[in-house]
XYZ file of C-alpha atoms in Angstrom:
554
model
C -2.140 -11.891 20.526
C -2.278 -13.108 16.616
C -3.294 -11.040 13.849
C -6.308 -12.721 13.073
C -7.636 -12.586 16.746
C -6.849 -8.926 16.432
C -8.852 -8.466 13.059
C -11.635 -10.662 13.882
C -12.126 -8.549 17.700
C -14.527 -5.803 18.099
C -12.113 -3.414 19.311
C -10.127 -3.989 16.378
C -12.815 -3.533 14.168
C -13.918 0.247 15.731
C -10.179 0.945 15.487
C -10.553 0.196 11.610
C -13.542 2.303 11.420
C -12.088 5.578 13.788
C -8.875 5.039 11.480
C -10.601 4.691 7.789
C -14.027 5.781 8.145
C -14.680 8.067 10.830
C -12.390 10.692 8.961
C -14.650 10.742 5.596
C -17.679 9.717 7.646
C -19.591 13.143 6.550
C -19.415 12.188 2.813
C -20.040 8.841 3.827
C -23.360 10.232 5.343
C -23.836 12.358 2.529
C -23.721 9.974 -0.431
C -25.571 7.192 1.670
C -28.235 9.733 1.623
C -28.181 10.170 -1.557
C -28.193 6.416 -2.370
C -31.121 6.070 -0.752
C -32.623 8.702 -1.997
C -32.087 7.043 -5.333
C -33.349 3.698 -4.306
C -36.581 4.661 -3.322
C -37.411 6.201 -6.597
C -37.925 2.733 -8.175
C -41.134 1.842 -6.378
C -42.401 5.233 -8.207
C -40.862 3.615 -11.463
C -42.567 0.173 -10.556
C -45.647 1.867 -9.812
C -45.933 4.044 -13.128
C -44.840 0.997 -15.147
C -47.748 -1.379 -13.796
C -50.330 1.435 -14.134
C -49.320 1.657 -17.711
C -49.458 -2.230 -18.201
C -52.912 -2.655 -16.567
C -54.302 -0.086 -18.566
C -53.100 -1.522 -21.564
C -54.600 -4.812 -20.672
C -58.057 -2.973 -20.097
C -57.486 -1.161 -23.529
C -56.956 2.076 -21.941
C -53.651 3.809 -23.738
C -54.099 7.163 -22.498
C -51.792 6.211 -19.260
C -48.823 5.240 -21.561
C -47.227 8.591 -22.038
C -47.620 10.199 -18.453
C -46.388 6.455 -17.182
C -43.457 6.513 -19.870
C -42.249 10.389 -18.748
C -42.434 9.489 -14.950
C -39.945 6.077 -15.583
C -37.605 8.222 -17.809
C -37.761 10.945 -15.336
C -37.412 8.894 -12.438
C -34.399 6.633 -14.512
C -32.422 10.358 -15.132
C -32.646 11.496 -11.282
C -31.814 8.118 -10.175
C -28.596 8.346 -12.462
C -27.904 11.523 -11.476
C -27.855 11.156 -7.673
C -25.754 7.761 -8.073
C -23.535 9.654 -10.126
C -23.770 12.451 -7.447
C -23.047 9.829 -4.196
C -20.014 8.392 -6.255
C -18.434 11.183 -6.628
C -18.398 11.815 -2.736
C -17.466 8.496 -2.252
C -14.363 8.492 -4.424
C -12.729 11.158 -3.144
C -13.328 10.432 0.645
C -11.384 6.903 -0.642
C -9.118 8.600 -2.692
C -8.161 11.672 0.067
C -8.060 8.464 2.529
C -5.558 6.503 0.879
C -3.220 9.608 0.055
C -3.651 10.275 3.726
C -2.380 6.715 4.512
C 0.164 7.014 2.017
C 2.001 9.929 2.928
C 2.031 8.983 6.709
C 3.582 5.543 5.664
C 6.378 7.081 3.292
C 6.955 10.079 5.745
C 7.284 7.769 8.506
C 9.298 4.932 7.124
C 11.494 7.575 5.532
C 12.354 8.936 9.196
C 12.261 5.894 11.267
C 12.233 2.834 9.365
C 10.489 -0.394 11.004
C 12.071 -4.274 11.175
C 9.947 -4.555 7.744
C 11.445 -4.994 4.679
C 11.334 -2.250 1.959
C 9.388 -4.735 -0.265
C 6.968 -5.312 2.490
C 6.515 -1.722 2.671
C 6.174 -1.116 -0.800
C 3.479 -3.838 -1.420
C 1.645 -2.342 1.583
C 1.796 1.430 -0.361
C 1.121 0.031 -3.799
C -1.228 -2.846 -4.055
C -2.699 -3.143 -0.178
C -3.757 0.544 0.333
C -5.812 0.438 -2.993
C -7.880 -2.224 -1.520
C -9.145 0.112 0.792
C -11.247 2.486 -2.018
C -13.750 -0.865 -2.078
C -14.611 -0.828 1.314
C -14.951 3.124 1.980
C -16.783 3.266 -1.692
C -19.172 0.135 -1.379
C -19.581 -1.146 1.834
C -21.076 1.867 4.202
C -23.601 3.236 1.267
C -24.707 -1.029 0.804
C -25.237 -0.824 5.180
C -27.325 2.198 4.856
C -29.367 1.004 1.796
C -29.860 -2.426 3.444
C -31.073 -0.865 6.440
C -33.916 1.529 4.865
C -34.744 0.106 1.500
C -35.541 -3.433 2.434
C -37.971 -1.990 5.066
C -39.777 0.542 2.617
C -40.374 -2.462 0.232
C -41.185 -4.686 2.375
C -43.749 -2.431 3.866
C -45.481 -1.553 0.211
C -45.709 -5.404 -0.092
C -47.528 -5.729 2.980
C -49.746 -2.934 2.035
C -50.787 -4.902 -0.986
C -50.362 -8.344 0.003
C -49.462 -9.915 3.483
C -48.440 -13.322 1.943
C -46.025 -11.540 -0.707
C -44.777 -9.513 2.231
C -44.660 -12.805 4.803
C -42.398 -14.388 1.693
C -39.875 -11.653 1.809
C -39.908 -10.838 5.194
C -38.561 -14.543 5.977
C -36.265 -14.742 3.144
C -34.669 -11.573 3.566
C -33.205 -11.789 7.006
C -31.924 -15.246 6.389
C -29.266 -13.571 3.985
C -27.368 -11.506 6.605
C -27.160 -14.526 8.878
C -25.155 -16.767 6.619
C -23.368 -13.632 5.324
C -22.041 -13.018 8.718
C -20.768 -16.757 8.766
C -19.190 -16.584 5.337
C -17.910 -13.280 6.751
C -15.789 -14.888 9.517
C -14.111 -17.171 6.581
C -13.811 -14.159 4.358
C -11.703 -12.026 6.526
C -9.807 -15.014 7.814
C -8.779 -15.951 4.130
C -8.338 -11.826 2.982
C -5.599 -11.725 5.552
C -4.217 -14.712 4.639
C -3.895 -13.436 1.203
C -2.121 -10.250 2.269
C 0.508 -11.513 4.446
C 1.566 -13.890 1.164
C 1.637 -10.903 -1.252
C 4.063 -9.128 1.291
C 5.581 -11.775 1.437
C 6.290 -12.471 -2.168
C 7.273 -9.151 -2.400
C 10.213 -9.562 -0.110
C 11.445 -12.768 -1.582
C 11.708 -10.878 -4.765
C 13.561 -8.175 -3.694
C 15.897 -10.338 -2.180
C 16.409 -12.542 -4.993
C 16.934 -9.448 -7.049
C 19.637 -8.286 -5.093
C 21.396 -11.243 -5.011
C 20.970 -11.964 -8.505
C 24.398 -11.894 -9.181
C 25.474 -14.526 -6.376
C 23.050 -16.667 -7.130
C 24.039 -16.877 -11.263
C 27.499 -17.334 -9.988
C 26.683 -20.414 -7.487
C 24.412 -22.062 -10.116
C 21.374 -21.619 -8.291
C 19.128 -20.312 -10.510
C 16.881 -23.544 -10.953
C 16.583 -23.212 -6.682
C 15.408 -20.002 -7.338
C 12.984 -20.567 -10.169
C 11.622 -23.412 -7.670
C 11.421 -21.016 -4.735
C 9.306 -18.657 -6.660
C 6.769 -20.868 -8.319
C 6.180 -22.591 -4.777
C 5.502 -19.172 -3.423
C 3.452 -18.189 -6.611
C 1.475 -21.516 -6.193
C 1.088 -20.620 -2.249
C -0.375 -17.104 -3.538
C -2.781 -18.770 -6.116
C -3.939 -21.265 -3.240
C -4.497 -18.472 -0.979
C -6.152 -16.369 -3.722
C -8.459 -19.174 -4.840
C -9.638 -19.560 -0.893
C -10.839 -15.726 -1.049
C -12.662 -16.697 -4.157
C -14.071 -19.527 -3.092
C -15.549 -17.825 0.209
C -16.633 -14.826 -2.111
C -18.737 -17.522 -4.829
C -20.027 -19.500 -1.557
C -21.801 -16.374 0.010
C -23.053 -15.147 -3.630
C -24.472 -18.578 -4.315
C -26.457 -18.594 -0.535
C -27.340 -15.190 -1.403
C -28.733 -15.991 -5.381
C -30.161 -19.183 -3.877
C -32.236 -17.215 -0.954
C -33.012 -14.221 -3.485
C -34.267 -16.614 -6.373
C -36.437 -18.676 -3.871
C -38.038 -15.389 -2.643
C -38.501 -13.824 -5.929
C -39.883 -17.267 -7.435
C -42.307 -17.310 -4.429
C -43.781 -14.102 -5.084
C -44.216 -14.956 -8.792
C -45.996 -18.007 -8.078
C -48.283 -16.435 -5.656
C -48.989 -13.511 -8.115
C -49.429 -15.782 -11.007
C -51.656 -18.133 -9.134
C -53.768 -15.213 -7.661
C -54.528 -13.626 -11.321
C -55.485 -16.822 -12.231
C -57.853 -17.205 -9.512
C -56.143 -20.680 -8.076
C -55.869 -18.576 -4.626
C -57.974 -16.717 -2.991
C -56.302 -15.759 0.124
C -53.228 -13.181 0.859
C -54.560 -10.109 0.128
C -56.493 -7.308 2.703
C -59.775 -8.322 1.333
C -59.510 -7.017 -1.892
C -58.158 -9.587 -4.302
C -55.135 -8.767 -6.262
C -55.079 -6.782 -9.854
C -52.930 -6.984 -12.472
C -51.595 -3.390 -11.759
C -50.472 -4.403 -7.961
C -49.765 -8.050 -8.996
C -47.131 -6.332 -11.576
C -45.812 -3.927 -8.822
C -45.029 -6.554 -6.272
C -43.078 -8.771 -8.981
C -40.766 -5.478 -10.151
C -40.388 -4.587 -6.474
C -39.505 -8.175 -4.899
C -36.200 -8.565 -6.851
C -35.675 -4.784 -5.866
C -35.694 -6.095 -2.202
C -32.912 -8.493 -2.464
C -30.414 -5.916 -4.422
C -28.994 -4.138 -1.263
C -28.384 -7.700 0.291
C -26.490 -8.596 -2.867
C -24.899 -4.986 -2.630
C -23.775 -5.548 0.862
C -22.796 -9.197 0.002
C -20.028 -8.184 -2.428
C -19.399 -5.135 -0.070
C -18.770 -7.465 2.942
C -15.577 -9.008 1.261
C -14.339 -5.062 0.577
C -14.900 -5.036 3.942
C -12.643 -8.179 5.021
C -9.787 -7.196 2.449
C -9.918 -3.433 4.150
C -9.859 -4.837 7.649
C -6.792 -7.162 6.831
C -5.049 -3.900 5.511
C -5.739 -1.934 8.507
C -4.289 -4.701 10.484
C -1.117 -4.427 8.671
C -1.033 -0.770 9.364
C -2.005 -1.360 12.722
C 1.280 -3.750 12.886
C 3.515 -1.229 11.178
C 2.552 1.389 13.478
C 3.291 -0.725 16.814
C 6.750 -1.961 15.220
C 9.544 -0.617 16.828
C 11.801 1.791 14.778
C 14.804 4.361 14.732
C 14.717 7.748 13.737
C 17.738 9.825 12.577
C 19.076 13.163 13.690
C 17.969 16.383 12.216
C 15.338 17.244 10.076
C 16.613 16.298 6.767
C 16.395 19.714 5.758
C 19.135 21.836 3.404
C 21.449 24.025 5.593
C 24.727 25.352 5.757
C 27.484 23.054 6.426
C 28.750 23.239 10.051
C 31.155 25.600 10.865
C 34.906 24.932 12.261
C 37.996 22.850 11.293
C 36.329 19.020 9.838
C 37.428 16.396 13.207
C 35.450 13.833 14.468
C 35.381 11.872 17.867
C 33.267 8.820 19.034
C 33.735 8.203 22.869
C 31.849 5.545 24.739
C 28.796 5.587 21.258
C 26.156 2.649 21.659
C 23.960 2.945 18.667
C 20.583 2.377 19.288
C 19.146 -0.036 16.541
C 15.502 -1.447 16.795
C 15.298 -4.115 19.258
C 19.059 -3.861 20.310
C 22.027 -1.622 20.969
C 25.389 -1.972 19.145
C 28.877 -0.845 20.525
C 30.878 1.586 18.311
C 34.588 1.758 18.437
C 36.203 4.904 19.900
C 37.992 6.720 17.020
C 39.246 10.133 16.407
C 39.883 11.432 12.694
C 41.118 15.037 11.697
C 41.020 16.731 8.404
C 42.779 14.500 5.762
C 43.056 11.416 7.233
C 42.314 7.888 5.768
C 40.539 5.716 8.206
C 39.302 1.965 7.671
C 36.891 -0.057 10.036
C 37.705 -3.330 9.384
C 35.661 -6.847 11.432
C 33.455 -9.581 10.737
C 30.011 -9.238 9.587
C 27.532 -8.223 11.933
C 29.604 -6.356 14.113
C 28.901 -2.823 13.806
C 30.733 -1.405 10.787
C 27.599 -0.343 8.555
C 25.975 1.030 11.751
C 29.312 2.994 13.009
C 29.237 4.837 9.786
C 25.384 5.332 9.786
C 25.605 6.992 13.489
C 28.616 9.108 12.341
C 26.210 10.619 9.977
C 23.654 11.261 12.326
C 21.554 8.245 10.641
C 21.595 5.949 13.634
C 20.687 7.512 17.085
C 22.806 6.763 20.013
C 21.944 4.851 23.280
C 24.398 6.411 25.147
C 27.999 7.835 24.888
C 28.924 10.819 22.541
C 29.774 11.629 18.996
C 31.665 15.003 18.910
C 31.703 16.574 15.393
C 33.799 20.000 14.590
C 33.982 20.517 18.063
C 30.193 19.972 18.581
C 27.951 17.058 19.742
C 25.926 15.402 17.025
C 22.486 15.979 17.770
C 19.727 17.221 16.029
C 20.783 20.640 15.849
C 24.152 20.209 14.449
C 23.066 16.838 12.568
C 21.912 18.549 9.177
C 24.806 21.052 9.013
C 27.091 18.077 9.925
C 25.859 16.194 6.858
C 26.472 19.198 4.548
C 30.170 17.929 4.832
C 29.663 14.562 4.227
C 29.436 12.436 1.178
C 28.124 8.549 1.245
C 28.974 5.712 -0.716
C 26.370 3.321 0.188
C 27.176 -0.429 -0.583
C 24.098 -0.690 -2.627
C 24.036 2.469 -4.742
C 20.668 3.747 -5.732
C 19.949 6.100 -8.494
C 16.779 7.982 -8.955
C 14.528 8.824 -11.825
C 17.101 11.574 -13.429
C 19.857 12.090 -16.189
C 22.935 11.323 -15.233
C 23.927 14.708 -15.190
C 21.598 15.887 -12.402
C 22.513 13.517 -10.122
C 26.515 14.391 -10.309
C 25.308 17.317 -9.388
C 23.287 17.114 -6.077
C 23.810 20.403 -4.916
C 23.161 22.086 -8.595
C 26.257 24.125 -8.585
C 26.745 23.634 -12.482
C 30.335 22.216 -11.717
C 31.493 20.407 -15.302
C 31.323 16.909 -13.971
C 34.369 15.367 -16.374
C 37.311 16.265 -14.232
C 35.514 14.481 -11.413
C 34.833 11.021 -13.803
C 38.161 11.290 -15.046
C 39.284 11.071 -11.667
C 36.935 8.522 -10.232
C 38.153 6.478 -13.859
C 34.220 6.732 -14.400
C 34.683 8.910 -17.811
C 34.641 5.822 -20.151
C 31.813 4.579 -18.293
C 29.780 7.801 -18.995
C 31.006 7.717 -22.798
C 29.906 4.279 -23.347
C 26.322 4.800 -22.036
C 23.645 5.633 -25.154
C 22.658 8.711 -23.666
C 25.950 10.010 -22.071
C 25.019 12.130 -19.152
C 21.620 12.535 -20.401
C 21.208 8.887 -19.603
C 18.301 7.529 -17.146
C 20.134 4.532 -14.658
C 17.498 2.224 -13.296
C 16.936 2.413 -10.011
C 19.634 0.049 -8.673
C 21.782 1.167 -11.758
C 20.682 -0.818 -14.602
C 23.085 -0.434 -17.240
C 26.031 -0.419 -15.397
C 28.072 -2.910 -13.384
C 28.424 -3.035 -9.391
C 31.800 -1.234 -9.496
C 31.032 1.510 -12.301
C 28.158 2.276 -10.181
C 30.910 2.884 -7.249
C 32.837 4.840 -9.268
C 30.165 6.774 -10.781
C 28.941 7.576 -6.428
C 32.895 8.385 -6.181
C 32.530 10.768 -8.742
C 29.414 12.202 -7.346
C 31.504 12.588 -3.854
C 33.948 14.536 -5.934
C 32.135 16.825 -7.522
C 29.829 17.553 -4.364
C 33.073 19.020 -2.730
C 32.043 17.213 0.704
C 35.495 17.037 2.835
C 34.296 13.620 4.465
C 33.596 10.756 2.313
C 32.039 7.527 4.018
C 31.818 4.550 1.779
C 30.359 1.300 3.096
C 32.240 -1.640 1.468
C 33.048 -0.158 -1.589
C 34.867 -3.050 -3.095
C 32.585 -5.516 -2.050
C 31.657 -8.007 -4.528
C 34.113 -6.855 -7.356
C 36.648 -8.386 -9.091
C 40.433 -7.515 -8.365
C 40.738 -5.300 -11.317
C 37.493 -3.458 -10.606
C 38.477 -3.657 -7.004
C 41.937 -1.766 -7.754
C 39.931 0.831 -9.768
C 37.639 1.785 -6.928
C 40.619 1.691 -4.402
C 42.980 3.974 -6.906
C 39.438 6.600 -7.189
C 39.463 6.705 -3.148
C 43.427 7.513 -2.811
C 42.880 9.970 -4.895
C 40.092 11.778 -2.648
C 42.313 11.484 0.006
C 45.068 13.081 -1.832
C 42.823 15.965 -2.672
C 42.581 16.752 0.923
C 39.337 14.751 1.714
C 38.606 12.852 4.699
C 38.076 9.142 4.152
C 36.062 6.555 6.467
C 35.952 2.764 4.928
C 33.979 -0.059 6.230
C 35.504 -3.005 4.557
C 36.676 -6.579 4.611
C 38.965 -6.373 1.882
C 42.756 -6.426 3.001
C 43.875 -4.371 -0.384
C 41.651 -1.341 0.663
C 42.980 -1.709 4.534
C 46.312 -1.449 3.588
C 45.705 1.556 1.186
C 44.310 3.441 4.564
C 46.575 5.504 6.940
C 44.952 3.428 9.660
C 42.446 0.756 10.639
C 40.385 -0.122 13.558
C 39.142 -3.648 14.096
C 35.481 -3.583 14.961
C 34.496 -6.403 17.362
C 31.087 -7.850 17.428
């Protein structure tokens, strides 16, 4: 079933309400009640104002003080009630967004789905905040539109059946057209949300490949791709705005016609040109002014609902993305990612008949044995499973079958955290958190001097060249250092951590021969110092530098 059909179905709408609205239903009900009470104050203010105006015309100014007092007190009370209701609404929205964001981050950190990190980031940062207008505006608008127009309609009929009939005919037409336009609004919003996620994914993909793009002279093509995608997003955004403007135009048309007809009726009645429309007694100035004041307010809840209808459409699109991510197949890592003491026993690693369980497929892993102090290279074509093998060895990829033994014990949920306490991972794509190099190089906070490790990794000059030295904060992907420099910094970090087994994923990929040679020398020094090494690589020079190699076949 397409996401569009899911979104438009009553079942999908009920699921969205159960997920987003139901957990905060109590504060929404309180806010709705406060908003209704605030709306019911306006007829009292309108009556006071009409009473004062009729007195001015008749020459009785004694009513002015009381009318002004009622009007001002009513305005202050309305403002206070609306502010109180807003506090409930925004607190409910903040709690909902915080809850969904925590669920997403916690789940994706433990078990990634097939969606790219850019799409997930777009959902967390750009799309989830779109739930706020839905929560803060739509529910209250629905409550107000269910109560206030009926009350105002009853008051209008009390004074004039003709004016009441005008509002009765004009009012229901608005929800009908809103529902028709709303279906198009939901589809347009869904397309816009999809395009936002796709554009973010494209951006992250191109940024990660920027060096290759420049080397291949493909910058013009990349700019053209971004231009096309931006134009698509602009078109889909404009489609949402067109629907919004269309619904607003329909609403304002019927509102204007309804208010104008009431005004014409009141005006001609007061001039004596119309002798019908009231309940026996002709309308007086006070009644006419009162009807003119409450007629626009009759349509205001519909205006609010029309604006909130598009917020609901955007919110449903976000929930559709959340539901799709919930249903995505994912693979979690072993253990609880908790700090613990290193696994006891001499370092030993064995893979026997192991098959890694990835999302949607299984990947056979090579059989191997590794003892303390050995250096092993995993070679083979791209996609054969070298990186997957490193992930499985680190307990980051579970097994569908077979066994991985570490230090004489089975690698499972009970031993994974302790086993990882003896491992340092050097990924192909370095990641630098928002902290100083000094803190990053010392992940276990042992307070060790980082300079010997930097010297051993041939990274001492890199740090000295940085403006802040060890106090420098690199960008997330290592802005300020090259790819080879980032990997040497990671080797220094591995040295400083004291971990016995080093897992390196393509440590010389995309490096020039001189830089690759520096990385290889740093890895050999690790091995000479007693560390065990497993590297996944295509680089023949790195394979030759290891004691033995295993070819991983697809």
